[in-house]
mmCIF file of C-alpha atoms and ligand atoms in Angstrom:
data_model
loop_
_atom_site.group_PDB
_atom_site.id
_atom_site.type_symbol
_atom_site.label_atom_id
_atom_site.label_comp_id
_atom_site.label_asym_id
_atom_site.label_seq_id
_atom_site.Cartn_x
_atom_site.Cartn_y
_atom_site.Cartn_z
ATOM 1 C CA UNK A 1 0.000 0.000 0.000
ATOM 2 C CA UNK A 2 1.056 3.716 -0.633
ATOM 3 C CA UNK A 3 1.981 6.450 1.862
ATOM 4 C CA UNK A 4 2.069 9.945 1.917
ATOM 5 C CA UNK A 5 5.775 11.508 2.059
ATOM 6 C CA UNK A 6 6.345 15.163 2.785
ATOM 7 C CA UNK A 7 9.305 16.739 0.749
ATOM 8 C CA UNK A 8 11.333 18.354 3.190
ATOM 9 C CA UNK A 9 12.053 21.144 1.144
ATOM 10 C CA UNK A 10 9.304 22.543 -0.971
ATOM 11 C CA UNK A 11 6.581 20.798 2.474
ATOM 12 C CA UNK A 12 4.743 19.271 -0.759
ATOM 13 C CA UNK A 13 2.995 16.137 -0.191
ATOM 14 C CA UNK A 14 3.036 13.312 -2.515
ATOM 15 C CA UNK A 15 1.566 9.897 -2.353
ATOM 16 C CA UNK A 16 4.187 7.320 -2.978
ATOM 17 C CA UNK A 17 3.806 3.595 -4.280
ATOM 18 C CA UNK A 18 0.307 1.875 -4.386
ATOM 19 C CA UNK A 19 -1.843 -0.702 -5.773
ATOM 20 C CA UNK A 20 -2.104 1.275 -8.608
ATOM 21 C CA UNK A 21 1.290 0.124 -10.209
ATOM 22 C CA UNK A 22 -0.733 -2.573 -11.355
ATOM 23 C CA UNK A 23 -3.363 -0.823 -12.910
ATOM 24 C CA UNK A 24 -3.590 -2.428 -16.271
ATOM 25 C CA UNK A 25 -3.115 0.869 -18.414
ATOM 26 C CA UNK A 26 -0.796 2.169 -16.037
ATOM 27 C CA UNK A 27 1.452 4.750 -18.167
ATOM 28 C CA UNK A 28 -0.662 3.494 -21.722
ATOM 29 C CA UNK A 29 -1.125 7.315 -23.325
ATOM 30 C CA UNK A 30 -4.364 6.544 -25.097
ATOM 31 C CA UNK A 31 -7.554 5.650 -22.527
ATOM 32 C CA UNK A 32 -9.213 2.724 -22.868
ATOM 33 C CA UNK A 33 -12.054 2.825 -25.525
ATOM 34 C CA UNK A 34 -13.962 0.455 -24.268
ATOM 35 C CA UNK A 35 -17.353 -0.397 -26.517
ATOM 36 C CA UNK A 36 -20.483 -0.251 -24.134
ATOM 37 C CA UNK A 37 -20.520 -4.225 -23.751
ATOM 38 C CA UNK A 38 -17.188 -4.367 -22.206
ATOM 39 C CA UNK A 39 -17.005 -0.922 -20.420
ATOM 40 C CA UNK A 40 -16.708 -1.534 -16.521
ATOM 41 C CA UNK A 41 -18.546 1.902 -16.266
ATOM 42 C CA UNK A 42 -21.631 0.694 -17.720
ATOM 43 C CA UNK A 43 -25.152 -0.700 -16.779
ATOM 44 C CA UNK A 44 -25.271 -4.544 -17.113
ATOM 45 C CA UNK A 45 -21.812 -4.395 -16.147
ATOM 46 C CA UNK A 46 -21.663 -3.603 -12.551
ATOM 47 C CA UNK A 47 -19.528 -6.875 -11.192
ATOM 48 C CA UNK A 48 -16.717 -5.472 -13.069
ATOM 49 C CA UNK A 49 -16.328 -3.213 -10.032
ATOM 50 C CA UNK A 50 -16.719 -3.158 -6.340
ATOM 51 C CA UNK A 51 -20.107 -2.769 -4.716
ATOM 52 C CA UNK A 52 -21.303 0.707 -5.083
ATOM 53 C CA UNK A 53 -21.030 2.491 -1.946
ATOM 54 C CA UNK A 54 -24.257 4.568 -2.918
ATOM 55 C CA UNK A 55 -26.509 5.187 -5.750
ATOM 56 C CA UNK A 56 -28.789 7.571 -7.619
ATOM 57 C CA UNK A 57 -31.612 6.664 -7.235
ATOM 58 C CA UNK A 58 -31.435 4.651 -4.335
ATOM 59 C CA UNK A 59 -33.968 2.113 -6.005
ATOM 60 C CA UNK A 60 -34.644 1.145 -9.414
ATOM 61 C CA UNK A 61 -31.955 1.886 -12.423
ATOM 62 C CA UNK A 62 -28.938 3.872 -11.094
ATOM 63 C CA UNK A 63 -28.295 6.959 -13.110
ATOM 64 C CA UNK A 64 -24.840 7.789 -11.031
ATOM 65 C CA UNK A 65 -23.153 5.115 -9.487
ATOM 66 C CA UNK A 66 -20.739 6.265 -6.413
ATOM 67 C CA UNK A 67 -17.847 3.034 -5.980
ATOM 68 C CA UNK A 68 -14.486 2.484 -4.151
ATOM 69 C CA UNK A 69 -11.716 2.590 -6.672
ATOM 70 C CA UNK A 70 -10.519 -0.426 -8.077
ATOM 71 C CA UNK A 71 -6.587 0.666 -7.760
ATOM 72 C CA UNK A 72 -6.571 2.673 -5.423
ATOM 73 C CA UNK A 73 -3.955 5.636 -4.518
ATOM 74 C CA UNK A 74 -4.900 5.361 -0.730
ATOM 75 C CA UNK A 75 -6.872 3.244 1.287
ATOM 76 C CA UNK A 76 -8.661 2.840 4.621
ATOM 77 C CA UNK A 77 -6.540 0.327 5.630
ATOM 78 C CA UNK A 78 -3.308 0.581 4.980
ATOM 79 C CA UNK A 79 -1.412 -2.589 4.798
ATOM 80 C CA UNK A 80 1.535 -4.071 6.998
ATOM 81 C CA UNK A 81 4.370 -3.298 4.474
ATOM 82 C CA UNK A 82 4.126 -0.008 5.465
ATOM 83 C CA UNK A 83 5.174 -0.487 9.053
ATOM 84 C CA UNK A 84 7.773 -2.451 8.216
ATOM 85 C CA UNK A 85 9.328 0.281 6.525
ATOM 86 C CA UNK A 86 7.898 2.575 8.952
ATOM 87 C CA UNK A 87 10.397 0.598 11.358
ATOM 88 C CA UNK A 88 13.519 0.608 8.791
ATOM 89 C CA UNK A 89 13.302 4.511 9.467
ATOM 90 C CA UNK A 90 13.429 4.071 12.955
ATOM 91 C CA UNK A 91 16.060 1.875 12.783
ATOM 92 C CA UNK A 92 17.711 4.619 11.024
ATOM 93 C CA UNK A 93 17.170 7.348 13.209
ATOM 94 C CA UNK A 94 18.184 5.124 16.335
ATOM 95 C CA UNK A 95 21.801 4.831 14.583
ATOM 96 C CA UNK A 96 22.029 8.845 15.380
ATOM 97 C CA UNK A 97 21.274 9.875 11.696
ATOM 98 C CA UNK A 98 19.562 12.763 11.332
ATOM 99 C CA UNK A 99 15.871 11.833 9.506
ATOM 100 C CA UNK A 100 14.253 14.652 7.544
ATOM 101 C CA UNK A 101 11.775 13.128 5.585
ATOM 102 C CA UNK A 102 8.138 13.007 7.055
ATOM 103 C CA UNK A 103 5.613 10.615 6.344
ATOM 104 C CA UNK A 104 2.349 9.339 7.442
ATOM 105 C CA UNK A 105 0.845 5.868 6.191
ATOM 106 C CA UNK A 106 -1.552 5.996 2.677
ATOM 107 C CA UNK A 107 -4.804 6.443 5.097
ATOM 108 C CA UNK A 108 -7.551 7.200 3.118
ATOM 109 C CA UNK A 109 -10.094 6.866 0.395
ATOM 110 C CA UNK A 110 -10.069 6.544 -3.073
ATOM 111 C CA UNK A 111 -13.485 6.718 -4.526
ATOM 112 C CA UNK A 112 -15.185 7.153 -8.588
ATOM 113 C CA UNK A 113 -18.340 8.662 -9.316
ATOM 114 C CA UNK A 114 -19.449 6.753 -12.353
ATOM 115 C CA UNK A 115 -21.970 9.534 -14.250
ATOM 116 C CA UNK A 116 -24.117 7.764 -16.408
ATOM 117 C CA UNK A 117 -25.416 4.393 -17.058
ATOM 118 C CA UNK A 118 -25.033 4.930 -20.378
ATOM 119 C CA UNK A 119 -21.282 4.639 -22.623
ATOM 120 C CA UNK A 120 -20.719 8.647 -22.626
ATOM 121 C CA UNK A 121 -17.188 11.126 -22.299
ATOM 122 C CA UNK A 122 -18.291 14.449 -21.109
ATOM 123 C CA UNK A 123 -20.097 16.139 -18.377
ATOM 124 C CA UNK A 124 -21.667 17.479 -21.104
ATOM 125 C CA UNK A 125 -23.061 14.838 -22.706
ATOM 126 C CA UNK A 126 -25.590 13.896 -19.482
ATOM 127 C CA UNK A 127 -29.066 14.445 -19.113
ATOM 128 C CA UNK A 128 -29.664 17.791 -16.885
ATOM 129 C CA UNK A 129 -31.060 15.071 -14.187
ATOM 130 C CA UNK A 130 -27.810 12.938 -13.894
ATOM 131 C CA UNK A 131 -25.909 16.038 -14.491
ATOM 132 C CA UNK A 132 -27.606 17.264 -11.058
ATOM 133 C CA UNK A 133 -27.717 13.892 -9.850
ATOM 134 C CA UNK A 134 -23.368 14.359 -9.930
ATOM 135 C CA UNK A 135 -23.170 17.111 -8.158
ATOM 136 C CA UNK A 136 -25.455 15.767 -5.546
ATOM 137 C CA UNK A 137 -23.169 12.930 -5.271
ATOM 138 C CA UNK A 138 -19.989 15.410 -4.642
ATOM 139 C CA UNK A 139 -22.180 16.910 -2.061
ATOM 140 C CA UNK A 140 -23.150 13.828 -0.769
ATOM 141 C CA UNK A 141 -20.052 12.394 -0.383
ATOM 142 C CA UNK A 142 -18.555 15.368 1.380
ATOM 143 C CA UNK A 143 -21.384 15.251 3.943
ATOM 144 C CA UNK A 144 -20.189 11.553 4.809
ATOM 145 C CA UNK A 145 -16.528 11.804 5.082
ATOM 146 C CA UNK A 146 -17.131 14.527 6.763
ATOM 147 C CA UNK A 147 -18.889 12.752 9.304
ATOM 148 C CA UNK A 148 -16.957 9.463 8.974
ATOM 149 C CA UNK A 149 -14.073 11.736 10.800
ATOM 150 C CA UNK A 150 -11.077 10.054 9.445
ATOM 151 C CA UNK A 151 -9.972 12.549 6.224
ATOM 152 C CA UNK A 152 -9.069 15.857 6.880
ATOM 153 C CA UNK A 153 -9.556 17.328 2.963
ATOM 154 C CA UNK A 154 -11.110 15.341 0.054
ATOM 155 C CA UNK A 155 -9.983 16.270 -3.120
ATOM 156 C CA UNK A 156 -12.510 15.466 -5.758
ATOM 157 C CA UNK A 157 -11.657 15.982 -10.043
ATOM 158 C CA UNK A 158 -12.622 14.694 -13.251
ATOM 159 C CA UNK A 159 -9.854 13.866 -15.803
ATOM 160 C CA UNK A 160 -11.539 13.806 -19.567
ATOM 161 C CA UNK A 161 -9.430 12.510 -22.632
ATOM 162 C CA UNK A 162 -6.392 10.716 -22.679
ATOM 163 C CA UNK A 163 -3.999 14.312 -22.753
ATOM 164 C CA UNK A 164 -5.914 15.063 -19.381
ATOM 165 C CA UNK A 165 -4.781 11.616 -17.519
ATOM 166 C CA UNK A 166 -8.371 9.449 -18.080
ATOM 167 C CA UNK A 167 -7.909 5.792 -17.986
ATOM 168 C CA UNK A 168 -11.371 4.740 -18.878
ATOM 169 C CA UNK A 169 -13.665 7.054 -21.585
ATOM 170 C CA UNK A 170 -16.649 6.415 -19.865
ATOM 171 C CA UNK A 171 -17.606 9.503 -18.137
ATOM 172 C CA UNK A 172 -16.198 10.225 -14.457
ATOM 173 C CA UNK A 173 -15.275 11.420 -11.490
ATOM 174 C CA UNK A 174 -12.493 10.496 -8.812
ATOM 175 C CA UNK A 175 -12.727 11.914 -5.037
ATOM 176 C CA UNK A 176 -9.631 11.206 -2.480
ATOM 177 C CA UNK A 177 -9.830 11.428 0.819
ATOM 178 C CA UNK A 178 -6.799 12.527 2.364
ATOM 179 C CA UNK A 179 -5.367 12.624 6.111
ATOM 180 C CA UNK A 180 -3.601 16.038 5.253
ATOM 181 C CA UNK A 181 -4.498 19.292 3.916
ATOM 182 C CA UNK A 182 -2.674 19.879 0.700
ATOM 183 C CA UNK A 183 -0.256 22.559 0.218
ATOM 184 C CA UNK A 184 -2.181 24.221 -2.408
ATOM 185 C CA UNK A 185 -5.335 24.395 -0.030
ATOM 186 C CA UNK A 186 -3.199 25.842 2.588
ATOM 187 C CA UNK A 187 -1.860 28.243 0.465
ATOM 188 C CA UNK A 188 -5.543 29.630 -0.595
ATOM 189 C CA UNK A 189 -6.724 29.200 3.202
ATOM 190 C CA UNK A 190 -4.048 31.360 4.396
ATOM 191 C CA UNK A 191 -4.427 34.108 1.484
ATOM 192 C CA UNK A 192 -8.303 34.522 2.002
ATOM 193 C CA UNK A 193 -7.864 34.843 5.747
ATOM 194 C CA UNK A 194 -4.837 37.319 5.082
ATOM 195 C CA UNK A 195 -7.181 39.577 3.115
ATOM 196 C CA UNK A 196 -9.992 38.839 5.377
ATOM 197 C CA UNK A 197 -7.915 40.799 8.094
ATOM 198 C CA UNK A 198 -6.868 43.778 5.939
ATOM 199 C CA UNK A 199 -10.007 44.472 4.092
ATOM 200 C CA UNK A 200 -12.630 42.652 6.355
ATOM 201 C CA UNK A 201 -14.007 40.454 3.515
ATOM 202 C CA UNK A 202 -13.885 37.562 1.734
ATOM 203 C CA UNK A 203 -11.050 37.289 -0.590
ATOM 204 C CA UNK A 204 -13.313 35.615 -3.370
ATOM 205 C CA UNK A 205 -15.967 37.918 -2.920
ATOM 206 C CA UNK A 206 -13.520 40.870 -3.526
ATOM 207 C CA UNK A 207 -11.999 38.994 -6.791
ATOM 208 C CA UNK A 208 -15.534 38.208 -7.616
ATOM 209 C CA UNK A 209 -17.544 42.163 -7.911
ATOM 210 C CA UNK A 210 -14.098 43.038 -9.838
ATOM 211 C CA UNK A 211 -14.580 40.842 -12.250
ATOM 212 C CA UNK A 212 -17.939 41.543 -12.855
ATOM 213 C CA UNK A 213 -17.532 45.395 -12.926
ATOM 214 C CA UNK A 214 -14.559 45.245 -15.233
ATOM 215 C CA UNK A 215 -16.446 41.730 -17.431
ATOM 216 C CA UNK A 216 -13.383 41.538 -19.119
ATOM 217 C CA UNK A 217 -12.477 38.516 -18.061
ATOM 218 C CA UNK A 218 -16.395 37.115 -17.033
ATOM 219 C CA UNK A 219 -17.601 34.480 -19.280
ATOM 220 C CA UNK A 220 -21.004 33.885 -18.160
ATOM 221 C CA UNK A 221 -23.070 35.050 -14.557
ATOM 222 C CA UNK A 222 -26.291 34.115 -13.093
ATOM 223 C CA UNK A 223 -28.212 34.676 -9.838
ATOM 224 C CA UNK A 224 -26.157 32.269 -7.908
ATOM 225 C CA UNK A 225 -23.065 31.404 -9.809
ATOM 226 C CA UNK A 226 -20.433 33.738 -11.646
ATOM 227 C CA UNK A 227 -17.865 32.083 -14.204
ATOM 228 C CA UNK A 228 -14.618 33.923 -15.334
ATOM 229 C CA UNK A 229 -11.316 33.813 -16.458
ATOM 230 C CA UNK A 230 -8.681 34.219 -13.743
ATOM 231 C CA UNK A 231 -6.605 37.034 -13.602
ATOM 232 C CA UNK A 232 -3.665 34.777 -14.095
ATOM 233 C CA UNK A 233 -4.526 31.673 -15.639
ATOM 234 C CA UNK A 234 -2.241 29.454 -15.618
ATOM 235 C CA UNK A 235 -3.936 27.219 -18.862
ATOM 236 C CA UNK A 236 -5.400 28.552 -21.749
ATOM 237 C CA UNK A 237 -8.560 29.291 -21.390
ATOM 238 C CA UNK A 238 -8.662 28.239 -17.580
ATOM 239 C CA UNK A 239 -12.239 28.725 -16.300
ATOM 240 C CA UNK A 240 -12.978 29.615 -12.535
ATOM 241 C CA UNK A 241 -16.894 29.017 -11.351
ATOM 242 C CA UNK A 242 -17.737 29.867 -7.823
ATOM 243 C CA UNK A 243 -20.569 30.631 -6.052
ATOM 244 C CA UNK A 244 -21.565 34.363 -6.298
ATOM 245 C CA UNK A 245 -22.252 34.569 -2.235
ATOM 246 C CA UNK A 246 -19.602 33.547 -0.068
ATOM 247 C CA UNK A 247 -20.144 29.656 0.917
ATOM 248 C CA UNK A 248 -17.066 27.891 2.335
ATOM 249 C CA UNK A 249 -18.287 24.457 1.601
ATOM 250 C CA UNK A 250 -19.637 22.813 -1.299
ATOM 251 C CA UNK A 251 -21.506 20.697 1.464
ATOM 252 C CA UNK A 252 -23.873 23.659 2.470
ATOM 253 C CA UNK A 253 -25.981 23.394 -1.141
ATOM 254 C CA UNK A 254 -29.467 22.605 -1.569
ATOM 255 C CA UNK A 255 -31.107 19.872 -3.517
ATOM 256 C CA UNK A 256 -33.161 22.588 -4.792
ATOM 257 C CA UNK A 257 -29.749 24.311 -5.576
ATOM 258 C CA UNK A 258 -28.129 20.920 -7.513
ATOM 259 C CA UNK A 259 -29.752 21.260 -10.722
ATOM 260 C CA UNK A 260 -28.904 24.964 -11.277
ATOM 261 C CA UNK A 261 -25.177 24.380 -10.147
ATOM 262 C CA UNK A 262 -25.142 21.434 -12.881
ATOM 263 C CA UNK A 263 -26.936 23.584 -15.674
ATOM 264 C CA UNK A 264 -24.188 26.116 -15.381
ATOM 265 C CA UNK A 265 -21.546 24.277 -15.326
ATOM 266 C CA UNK A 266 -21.885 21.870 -18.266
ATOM 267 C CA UNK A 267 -23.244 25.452 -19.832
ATOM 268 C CA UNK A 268 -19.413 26.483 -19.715
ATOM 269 C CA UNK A 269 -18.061 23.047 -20.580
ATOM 270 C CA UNK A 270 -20.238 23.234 -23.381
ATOM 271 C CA UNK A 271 -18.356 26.759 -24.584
ATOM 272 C CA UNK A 272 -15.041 25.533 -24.189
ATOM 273 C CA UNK A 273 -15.696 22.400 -25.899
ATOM 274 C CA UNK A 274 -17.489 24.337 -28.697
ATOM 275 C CA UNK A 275 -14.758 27.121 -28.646
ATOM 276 C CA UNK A 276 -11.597 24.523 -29.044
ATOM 277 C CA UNK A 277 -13.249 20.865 -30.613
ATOM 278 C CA UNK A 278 -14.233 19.081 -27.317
ATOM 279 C CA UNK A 279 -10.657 19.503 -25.943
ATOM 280 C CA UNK A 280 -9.625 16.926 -22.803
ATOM 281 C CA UNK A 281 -9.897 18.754 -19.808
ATOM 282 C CA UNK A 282 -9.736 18.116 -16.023
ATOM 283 C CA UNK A 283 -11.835 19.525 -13.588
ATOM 284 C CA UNK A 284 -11.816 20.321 -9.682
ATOM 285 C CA UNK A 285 -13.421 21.188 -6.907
ATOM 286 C CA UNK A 286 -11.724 23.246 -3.978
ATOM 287 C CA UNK A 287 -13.938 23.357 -0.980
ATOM 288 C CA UNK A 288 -13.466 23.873 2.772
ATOM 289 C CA UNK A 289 -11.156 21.621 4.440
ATOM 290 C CA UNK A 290 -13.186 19.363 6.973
ATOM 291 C CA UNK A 291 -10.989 20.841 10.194
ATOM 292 C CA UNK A 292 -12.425 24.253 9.451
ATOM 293 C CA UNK A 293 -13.545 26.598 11.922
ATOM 294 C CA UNK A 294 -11.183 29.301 10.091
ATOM 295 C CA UNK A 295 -12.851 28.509 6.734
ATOM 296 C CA UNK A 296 -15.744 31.646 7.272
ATOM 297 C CA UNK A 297 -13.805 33.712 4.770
ATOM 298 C CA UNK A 298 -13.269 30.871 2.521
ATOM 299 C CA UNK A 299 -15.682 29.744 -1.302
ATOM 300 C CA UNK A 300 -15.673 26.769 -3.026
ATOM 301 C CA UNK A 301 -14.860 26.733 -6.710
ATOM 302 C CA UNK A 302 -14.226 24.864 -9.472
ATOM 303 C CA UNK A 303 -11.536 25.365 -11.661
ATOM 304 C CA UNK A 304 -11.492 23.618 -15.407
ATOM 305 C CA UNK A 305 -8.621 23.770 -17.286
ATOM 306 C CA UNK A 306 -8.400 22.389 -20.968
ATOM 307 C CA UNK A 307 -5.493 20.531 -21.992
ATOM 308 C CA UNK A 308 -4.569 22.486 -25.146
ATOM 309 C CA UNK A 309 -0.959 23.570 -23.438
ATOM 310 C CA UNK A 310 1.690 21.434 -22.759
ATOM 311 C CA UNK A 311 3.113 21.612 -19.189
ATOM 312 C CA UNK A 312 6.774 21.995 -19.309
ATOM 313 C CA UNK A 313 9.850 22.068 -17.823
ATOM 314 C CA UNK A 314 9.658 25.695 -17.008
ATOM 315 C CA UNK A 315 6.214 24.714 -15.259
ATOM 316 C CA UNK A 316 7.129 21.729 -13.448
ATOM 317 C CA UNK A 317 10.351 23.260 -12.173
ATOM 318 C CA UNK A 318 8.923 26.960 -11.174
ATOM 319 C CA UNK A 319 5.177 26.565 -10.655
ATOM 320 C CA UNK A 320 5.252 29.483 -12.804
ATOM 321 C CA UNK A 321 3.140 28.736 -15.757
ATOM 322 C CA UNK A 322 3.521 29.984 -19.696
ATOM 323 C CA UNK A 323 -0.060 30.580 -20.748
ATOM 324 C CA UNK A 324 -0.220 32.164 -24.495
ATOM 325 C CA UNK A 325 -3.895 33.086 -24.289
ATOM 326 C CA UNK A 326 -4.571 36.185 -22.300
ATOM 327 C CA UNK A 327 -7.627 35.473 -20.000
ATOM 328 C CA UNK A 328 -9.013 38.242 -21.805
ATOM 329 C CA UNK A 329 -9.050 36.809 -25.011
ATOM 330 C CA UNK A 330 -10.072 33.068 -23.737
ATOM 331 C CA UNK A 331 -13.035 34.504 -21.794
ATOM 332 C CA UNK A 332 -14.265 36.717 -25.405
ATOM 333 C CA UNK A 333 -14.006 33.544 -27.379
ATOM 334 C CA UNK A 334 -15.948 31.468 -24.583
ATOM 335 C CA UNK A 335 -18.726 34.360 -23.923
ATOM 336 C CA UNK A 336 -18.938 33.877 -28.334
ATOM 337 C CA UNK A 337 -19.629 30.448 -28.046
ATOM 338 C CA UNK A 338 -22.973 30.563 -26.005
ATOM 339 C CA UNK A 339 -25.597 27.692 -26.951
ATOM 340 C CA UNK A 340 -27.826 28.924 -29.475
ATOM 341 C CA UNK A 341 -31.083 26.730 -29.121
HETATM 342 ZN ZN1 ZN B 1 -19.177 2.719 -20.424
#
């Protein structure tokens, strides 16, 4: 089983070693194209994968299908490997050697929200009811690990297309459940309650009104939601979509609520797939950590980001990304491609 290892000098986390080594199309670049009949994703095929841990509807047909990963990255139950190595270290450190590298055993869970019954790619290719029927799930699912006690930040993201890191076409989603917060949460956490202190308001909500006053950079707005361009995107045509009232959580929406989140977001899938030729794209969620009596400052959001760069050298060694299309630009060509019934 995997563990997590902290780098002792950037404090990034990564999760080493796993299960998932033997994932058949580990490091294959094309995803599996699997024809309906074989697909492990769809109806008629559901003993190709663990029990579902909860579905949509609860009775009758599923429409989204919540399971435990097959390979997974982290697990519940980590297995006794681990502590043997656990116990090399301290073997190590008993011999007087100075031992820098932290690391905590690959606790956790490793879950995939299968979309659709039916043999499709895209979040954009569901029916408005599974579409809302997904997010519910996210929502869902964050509710229960939250309670469950044991994860301290669940990640949840959608890889689409090969060039975005899918393994299987059929459509979707991947949540882990993690014992730390990562860096890159942190990082946000401690910016919004930075600004909360100096200006006395949400960080987002500041970022937010600017956007919309300036609409350079917007790409579409309703009641509840507003969808833009960041300021620095670090992909072309990077899309931001956040709630348009503070909310820390993702947890705190509304049934009532799921269906509009879903229309709005496929709506700007649907405009970047239009815009660039159904591009592959991954897609996350960043919500409240579940430790988070600090989070009042904080707002979920999703960022998508369409594979049509290549991340480089310069990227992967500085963090500092080359992105050729302004946000100004990206956002235009996105507001242009609006759904024309
Ligand atoms: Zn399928």
């Amino acid at each position: 089983m995997s563990e997590f290892r902290q780098d002792p000098l950037s404090g990034r986390w990564a999760i080493i070693g796993s299960e998932r080594a033997g994932r058949p199309n580990e490091f294959v670049e094309q995803a599996m194209r699997y024809s309906s009949a074989a697909c492990p994703f769809c109806a008629g095929n559901e003993s190709a994968t663990p029990p579902a841990i909860v579905q949509y509807p609860s009775s009758g047909p599923w429409k989204v299908r919540v399971i435990p990963n097959k390979y997974p990255a982290v697990a519940p139950d980590p297995a006794p490997a681990l502590s043997q190595r656990v116990s090399d270290r301290t073997a190590g450190r008993a011999r007087g050697h100075l031992f820098p590298f932290a690391s905590a055993p690959g606790e956790g869970v490793h879950e995939v929200i299968v979309e659709s019954a039916r043999h499709v790619v895209s979040l954009t290719d569901l029916t408005p009811d599974e579409a809302a029927l997904v997010f519910r799930s996210y929502r869902d699912r964050l509710r229960s690990l939250r309670a469950d006690g044991r994860c301290r930040y669940v990640q949840i993201f959608k890889n689409v297309g090969p060039a975005a890191g899918a393994s299987i076409e059929h459509a979707h989603s991947q949540l882990i459940g993690m014992p730390q917060v990562p860096e890159t949460i942190e990082r946000e956490l401690q910016r919004c309650e930075l600004a909360q202190r100096q200006s006395g308001r949400p960080l987002l909500e500041t970022i937010l009104e600017a956007e919309v006053a300036t609409g350079e950079r917007l790409v579409a707005q309703t009641s509840d939601f507003i969808a833009h361009c960041p300021w620095a995107s670090r992909f072309a045509y990077q899309v931001s979509i956040a709630p348009r009232k503070q909310q820390a959580s993702f947890e705190a929406l509304e049934d009532s609520e799921m269906g509009k989140a879903a229309r709005f977001i496929c709506d700007i899938i649907g405009r970047m797939e239009r815009a660039l030729g159904r591009p592959a794209y991954n897609l996350f969620l960043y919500t409240e950590p579940f430790d988070s009596h600090r989070c009042d400052h904080y707002h979920w959001h999703i960022e998508i980001f369409p594979r049509v760069t290549k991340t480089a050298g310069f990227e992967w060694s500085t963090d500092c990304f080359i992105n050729p299309v302004p946000p100004e630009l990206a956002a235009e060509t996105l507001r242009a491609a609006e759904h024309v019934d």
